[in-house]
Amino acid sequence: MNIWVTVLGTIGFFASLILMEFTNLGARGIKQYDPGFGLLDMRLRYDANTVYQVFGQIGAEGQKAYKHYLLLDYCFIACFLIVMLALSFRITADPVQRNILIFLASARALCDILENTLLIVLINNYPQQNMLLATVCSWSTTIKFIFLFLWLGMLLLFWILNFVR
């Protein structure tokens, strides 16, 4: 993987993570409208009713802040994918192992993109509710985490296998 892509992806990863965690562009900004707010995309599982409960609690201004957060999260997704791919290439030269890691990292990113896109659609249409889309959004979040955990597990397994050789 190109060193400059890796460096820029890593810098972007940390920059977007800092913005999302430690500034008002992230959850901190949304918590101004609901101190108990928790990001939907950081929950392993939630239901459609939870989506609309969260939207109602944060109100119109909180929803606007949440959309801004989700737009920033797209940058994070891209940069995190670059970091995941760089680690995948660093851990193994075996083409089968690499393809497994690339698939898992890419699938995680695609689920994250689907999740963000659906959340934006649901926010834009609120207070009208689409329980099917909210359920698909929830499943996208869950599957995203499954792919992340699988990638981490396989990364560790391949590292051990290649270290022992």
PDB file of C-alpha atoms in Angstrom:
ATOM      1  CA  MET A   1       0.000   0.000   0.000  1.00  0.00           C
ATOM      2  CA  ASN A   2       1.316   3.466  -0.878  1.00  0.00           C
ATOM      3  CA  ILE A   3       3.047   5.062   2.109  1.00  0.00           C
ATOM      4  CA  TRP A   4       1.436   8.470   1.496  1.00  0.00           C
ATOM      5  CA  VAL A   5      -2.040   6.991   1.405  1.00  0.00           C
ATOM      6  CA  THR A   6      -1.284   5.213   4.671  1.00  0.00           C
ATOM      7  CA  VAL A   7       0.124   8.355   6.301  1.00  0.00           C
ATOM      8  CA  LEU A   8      -2.754  10.571   5.151  1.00  0.00           C
ATOM      9  CA  GLY A   9      -5.298   7.917   6.108  1.00  0.00           C
ATOM     10  CA  THR A  10      -3.767   7.583   9.566  1.00  0.00           C
ATOM     11  CA  ILE A  11      -3.664  11.349  10.091  1.00  0.00           C
ATOM     12  CA  GLY A  12      -7.254  11.616   8.862  1.00  0.00           C
ATOM     13  CA  PHE A  13      -8.277   8.762  11.153  1.00  0.00           C
ATOM     14  CA  PHE A  14      -6.898  10.466  14.258  1.00  0.00           C
ATOM     15  CA  ALA A  15      -8.051  13.955  13.190  1.00  0.00           C
ATOM     16  CA  SER A  16     -11.631  12.853  12.573  1.00  0.00           C
ATOM     17  CA  LEU A  17     -11.620  10.770  15.767  1.00  0.00           C
ATOM     18  CA  ILE A  18     -10.489  13.798  17.788  1.00  0.00           C
ATOM     19  CA  LEU A  19     -13.116  16.025  16.136  1.00  0.00           C
ATOM     20  CA  MET A  20     -15.857  13.466  16.751  1.00  0.00           C
ATOM     21  CA  GLU A  21     -14.925  12.708  20.360  1.00  0.00           C
ATOM     22  CA  PHE A  22     -13.563  15.958  21.783  1.00  0.00           C
ATOM     23  CA  THR A  23     -15.339  18.802  19.988  1.00  0.00           C
ATOM     24  CA  ASN A  24     -18.892  20.009  19.516  1.00  0.00           C
ATOM     25  CA  LEU A  25     -18.824  18.474  16.013  1.00  0.00           C
ATOM     26  CA  GLY A  26     -19.259  15.083  17.670  1.00  0.00           C
ATOM     27  CA  ALA A  27     -21.353  13.531  20.396  1.00  0.00           C
ATOM     28  CA  ARG A  28     -20.426  16.375  22.760  1.00  0.00           C
ATOM     29  CA  GLY A  29     -22.317  18.817  20.513  1.00  0.00           C
ATOM     30  CA  ILE A  30     -25.386  16.591  20.373  1.00  0.00           C
ATOM     31  CA  LYS A  31     -25.327  16.148  24.160  1.00  0.00           C
ATOM     32  CA  GLN A  32     -26.060  19.878  24.464  1.00  0.00           C
ATOM     33  CA  TYR A  33     -29.610  18.956  23.447  1.00  0.00           C
ATOM     34  CA  ASP A  34     -29.823  15.729  25.494  1.00  0.00           C
ATOM     35  CA  PRO A  35     -27.195  15.098  28.198  1.00  0.00           C
ATOM     36  CA  GLY A  36     -28.001  11.372  28.172  1.00  0.00           C
ATOM     37  CA  PHE A  37     -27.447  11.073  24.411  1.00  0.00           C
ATOM     38  CA  GLY A  38     -25.616   8.003  23.138  1.00  0.00           C
ATOM     39  CA  LEU A  39     -24.655   7.553  19.493  1.00  0.00           C
ATOM     40  CA  LEU A  40     -26.728   4.942  17.728  1.00  0.00           C
ATOM     41  CA  ASP A  41     -23.768   3.873  15.615  1.00  0.00           C
ATOM     42  CA  MET A  42     -21.823   2.913  18.741  1.00  0.00           C
ATOM     43  CA  ARG A  43     -24.483   0.515  20.043  1.00  0.00           C
ATOM     44  CA  LEU A  44     -24.170  -3.139  19.150  1.00  0.00           C
ATOM     45  CA  ARG A  45     -27.922  -3.538  18.888  1.00  0.00           C
ATOM     46  CA  TYR A  46     -30.966  -1.276  19.071  1.00  0.00           C
ATOM     47  CA  ASP A  47     -34.487  -1.385  17.708  1.00  0.00           C
ATOM     48  CA  ALA A  48     -36.473   0.919  15.445  1.00  0.00           C
ATOM     49  CA  ASN A  49     -38.291   2.503  18.381  1.00  0.00           C
ATOM     50  CA  THR A  50     -34.940   3.484  19.924  1.00  0.00           C
ATOM     51  CA  VAL A  51     -34.036   5.422  16.778  1.00  0.00           C
ATOM     52  CA  TYR A  52     -37.137   7.582  17.042  1.00  0.00           C
ATOM     53  CA  GLN A  53     -36.843   7.899  20.805  1.00  0.00           C
ATOM     54  CA  VAL A  54     -33.320   9.304  20.339  1.00  0.00           C
ATOM     55  CA  PHE A  55     -34.478  11.688  17.600  1.00  0.00           C
ATOM     56  CA  GLY A  56     -37.299  12.937  19.809  1.00  0.00           C
ATOM     57  CA  GLN A  57     -35.028  13.466  22.802  1.00  0.00           C
ATOM     58  CA  ILE A  58     -32.402  15.476  20.921  1.00  0.00           C
ATOM     59  CA  GLY A  59     -34.981  17.644  19.118  1.00  0.00           C
ATOM     60  CA  ALA A  60     -34.598  19.503  15.825  1.00  0.00           C
ATOM     61  CA  GLU A  61     -31.297  21.199  16.692  1.00  0.00           C
ATOM     62  CA  GLY A  62     -29.846  17.959  18.018  1.00  0.00           C
ATOM     63  CA  GLN A  63     -30.904  16.201  14.829  1.00  0.00           C
ATOM     64  CA  LYS A  64     -29.114  18.868  12.805  1.00  0.00           C
ATOM     65  CA  ALA A  65     -25.980  18.346  14.928  1.00  0.00           C
ATOM     66  CA  TYR A  66     -26.325  14.575  14.500  1.00  0.00           C
ATOM     67  CA  LYS A  67     -26.419  14.973  10.701  1.00  0.00           C
ATOM     68  CA  HIS A  68     -23.218  17.034  10.849  1.00  0.00           C
ATOM     69  CA  TYR A  69     -21.634  14.321  12.994  1.00  0.00           C
ATOM     70  CA  LEU A  70     -22.670  11.658  10.469  1.00  0.00           C
ATOM     71  CA  LEU A  71     -21.178  13.661   7.587  1.00  0.00           C
ATOM     72  CA  LEU A  72     -17.883  13.852   9.493  1.00  0.00           C
ATOM     73  CA  ASP A  73     -18.182  10.133  10.181  1.00  0.00           C
ATOM     74  CA  TYR A  74     -17.976   9.429   6.434  1.00  0.00           C
ATOM     75  CA  CYS A  75     -14.447  10.857   6.525  1.00  0.00           C
ATOM     76  CA  PHE A  76     -13.690   8.669   9.543  1.00  0.00           C
ATOM     77  CA  ILE A  77     -15.003   5.589   7.698  1.00  0.00           C
ATOM     78  CA  ALA A  78     -12.705   6.208   4.725  1.00  0.00           C
ATOM     79  CA  CYS A  79      -9.667   6.868   6.903  1.00  0.00           C
ATOM     80  CA  PHE A  80     -10.394   3.902   9.167  1.00  0.00           C
ATOM     81  CA  LEU A  81     -10.652   1.679   6.087  1.00  0.00           C
ATOM     82  CA  ILE A  82      -7.223   2.891   4.960  1.00  0.00           C
ATOM     83  CA  VAL A  83      -5.781   2.110   8.414  1.00  0.00           C
ATOM     84  CA  MET A  84      -7.415  -1.328   8.416  1.00  0.00           C
ATOM     85  CA  LEU A  85      -6.078  -2.088   4.940  1.00  0.00           C
ATOM     86  CA  ALA A  86      -2.588  -0.851   5.822  1.00  0.00           C
ATOM     87  CA  LEU A  87      -2.542  -3.132   8.879  1.00  0.00           C
ATOM     88  CA  SER A  88      -3.865  -6.006   6.777  1.00  0.00           C
ATOM     89  CA  PHE A  89      -1.045  -5.571   4.264  1.00  0.00           C
ATOM     90  CA  ARG A  90       1.513  -5.227   7.066  1.00  0.00           C
ATOM     91  CA  ILE A  91       0.431  -8.405   8.870  1.00  0.00           C
ATOM     92  CA  THR A  92       0.541 -10.823   5.960  1.00  0.00           C
ATOM     93  CA  ALA A  93       1.849 -11.248   2.450  1.00  0.00           C
ATOM     94  CA  ASP A  94      -0.251 -14.366   1.876  1.00  0.00           C
ATOM     95  CA  PRO A  95      -2.807 -13.487  -0.818  1.00  0.00           C
ATOM     96  CA  VAL A  96      -5.622 -15.590   0.683  1.00  0.00           C
ATOM     97  CA  GLN A  97      -5.126 -14.096   4.145  1.00  0.00           C
ATOM     98  CA  ARG A  98      -4.926 -10.588   2.673  1.00  0.00           C
ATOM     99  CA  ASN A  99      -8.103 -11.078   0.667  1.00  0.00           C
ATOM    100  CA  ILE A 100      -9.961 -12.247   3.766  1.00  0.00           C
ATOM    101  CA  LEU A 101      -8.784  -9.174   5.707  1.00  0.00           C
ATOM    102  CA  ILE A 102      -9.549  -6.843   2.787  1.00  0.00           C
ATOM    103  CA  PHE A 103     -13.042  -8.318   2.446  1.00  0.00           C
ATOM    104  CA  LEU A 104     -13.799  -7.971   6.170  1.00  0.00           C
ATOM    105  CA  ALA A 105     -12.460  -4.388   6.343  1.00  0.00           C
ATOM    106  CA  SER A 106     -14.370  -3.365   3.203  1.00  0.00           C
ATOM    107  CA  ALA A 107     -17.586  -5.023   4.363  1.00  0.00           C
ATOM    108  CA  ARG A 108     -17.311  -3.189   7.700  1.00  0.00           C
ATOM    109  CA  ALA A 109     -16.899   0.119   5.883  1.00  0.00           C
ATOM    110  CA  LEU A 110     -19.851  -0.556   3.566  1.00  0.00           C
ATOM    111  CA  CYS A 111     -22.102  -1.402   6.531  1.00  0.00           C
ATOM    112  CA  ASP A 112     -20.989   1.821   8.224  1.00  0.00           C
ATOM    113  CA  ILE A 113     -21.769   3.838   5.094  1.00  0.00           C
ATOM    114  CA  LEU A 114     -25.205   2.198   4.838  1.00  0.00           C
ATOM    115  CA  GLU A 115     -25.847   2.899   8.522  1.00  0.00           C
ATOM    116  CA  ASN A 116     -24.915   6.596   8.231  1.00  0.00           C
ATOM    117  CA  THR A 117     -26.901   7.055   5.045  1.00  0.00           C
ATOM    118  CA  LEU A 118     -30.003   5.471   6.570  1.00  0.00           C
ATOM    119  CA  LEU A 119     -29.681   7.578   9.732  1.00  0.00           C
ATOM    120  CA  ILE A 120     -29.507  10.742   7.609  1.00  0.00           C
ATOM    121  CA  VAL A 121     -32.567   9.644   5.603  1.00  0.00           C
ATOM    122  CA  LEU A 122     -34.452   8.865   8.823  1.00  0.00           C
ATOM    123  CA  ILE A 123     -33.497  12.234  10.358  1.00  0.00           C
ATOM    124  CA  ASN A 124     -34.481  14.097   7.185  1.00  0.00           C
ATOM    125  CA  ASN A 125     -37.916  12.444   7.210  1.00  0.00           C
ATOM    126  CA  TYR A 126     -38.532  12.825  10.949  1.00  0.00           C
ATOM    127  CA  PRO A 127     -41.150  12.991  12.496  1.00  0.00           C
ATOM    128  CA  GLN A 128     -42.452  10.644   9.803  1.00  0.00           C
ATOM    129  CA  GLN A 129     -41.328   7.147  10.790  1.00  0.00           C
ATOM    130  CA  ASN A 130     -40.126   4.297   8.621  1.00  0.00           C
ATOM    131  CA  MET A 131     -39.777   1.314  10.933  1.00  0.00           C
ATOM    132  CA  LEU A 132     -38.365  -0.913   8.176  1.00  0.00           C
ATOM    133  CA  LEU A 133     -35.510   1.492   7.371  1.00  0.00           C
ATOM    134  CA  ALA A 134     -34.826   2.014  11.077  1.00  0.00           C
ATOM    135  CA  THR A 135     -34.630  -1.760  11.547  1.00  0.00           C
ATOM    136  CA  VAL A 136     -32.300  -2.142   8.554  1.00  0.00           C
ATOM    137  CA  CYS A 137     -30.182   0.648  10.017  1.00  0.00           C
ATOM    138  CA  SER A 138     -29.943  -1.214  13.322  1.00  0.00           C
ATOM    139  CA  TRP A 139     -28.968  -4.441  11.604  1.00  0.00           C
ATOM    140  CA  SER A 140     -26.360  -2.570   9.575  1.00  0.00           C
ATOM    141  CA  THR A 141     -24.811  -1.354  12.834  1.00  0.00           C
ATOM    142  CA  THR A 142     -24.782  -4.855  14.303  1.00  0.00           C
ATOM    143  CA  ILE A 143     -23.285  -6.394  11.162  1.00  0.00           C
ATOM    144  CA  LYS A 144     -20.677  -3.595  11.044  1.00  0.00           C
ATOM    145  CA  PHE A 145     -19.485  -4.618  14.495  1.00  0.00           C
ATOM    146  CA  ILE A 146     -19.489  -8.309  13.562  1.00  0.00           C
ATOM    147  CA  PHE A 147     -17.236  -7.570  10.570  1.00  0.00           C
ATOM    148  CA  LEU A 148     -14.972  -5.425  12.779  1.00  0.00           C
ATOM    149  CA  PHE A 149     -14.632  -8.178  15.403  1.00  0.00           C
ATOM    150  CA  LEU A 150     -14.031 -10.789  12.684  1.00  0.00           C
ATOM    151  CA  TRP A 151     -11.363  -8.580  11.103  1.00  0.00           C
ATOM    152  CA  LEU A 152      -9.639  -8.070  14.461  1.00  0.00           C
ATOM    153  CA  GLY A 153      -9.774 -11.795  15.220  1.00  0.00           C
ATOM    154  CA  MET A 154      -8.446 -12.771  11.806  1.00  0.00           C
ATOM    155  CA  LEU A 155      -5.752 -10.095  11.979  1.00  0.00           C
ATOM    156  CA  LEU A 156      -4.562 -11.532  15.286  1.00  0.00           C
ATOM    157  CA  LEU A 157      -4.799 -15.113  14.018  1.00  0.00           C
ATOM    158  CA  PHE A 158      -2.841 -14.344  10.851  1.00  0.00           C
ATOM    159  CA  TRP A 159      -0.235 -12.409  12.827  1.00  0.00           C
ATOM    160  CA  ILE A 160       0.237 -15.396  15.147  1.00  0.00           C
ATOM    161  CA  LEU A 161       0.377 -17.865  12.224  1.00  0.00           C
ATOM    162  CA  ASN A 162       2.922 -15.748  10.362  1.00  0.00           C
ATOM    163  CA  PHE A 163       4.948 -15.038  13.516  1.00  0.00           C
ATOM    164  CA  VAL A 164       5.230 -18.754  14.338  1.00  0.00           C
ATOM    165  CA  ARG A 165       6.512 -19.617  10.833  1.00  0.00           C
TER     166      ARG A 165
END
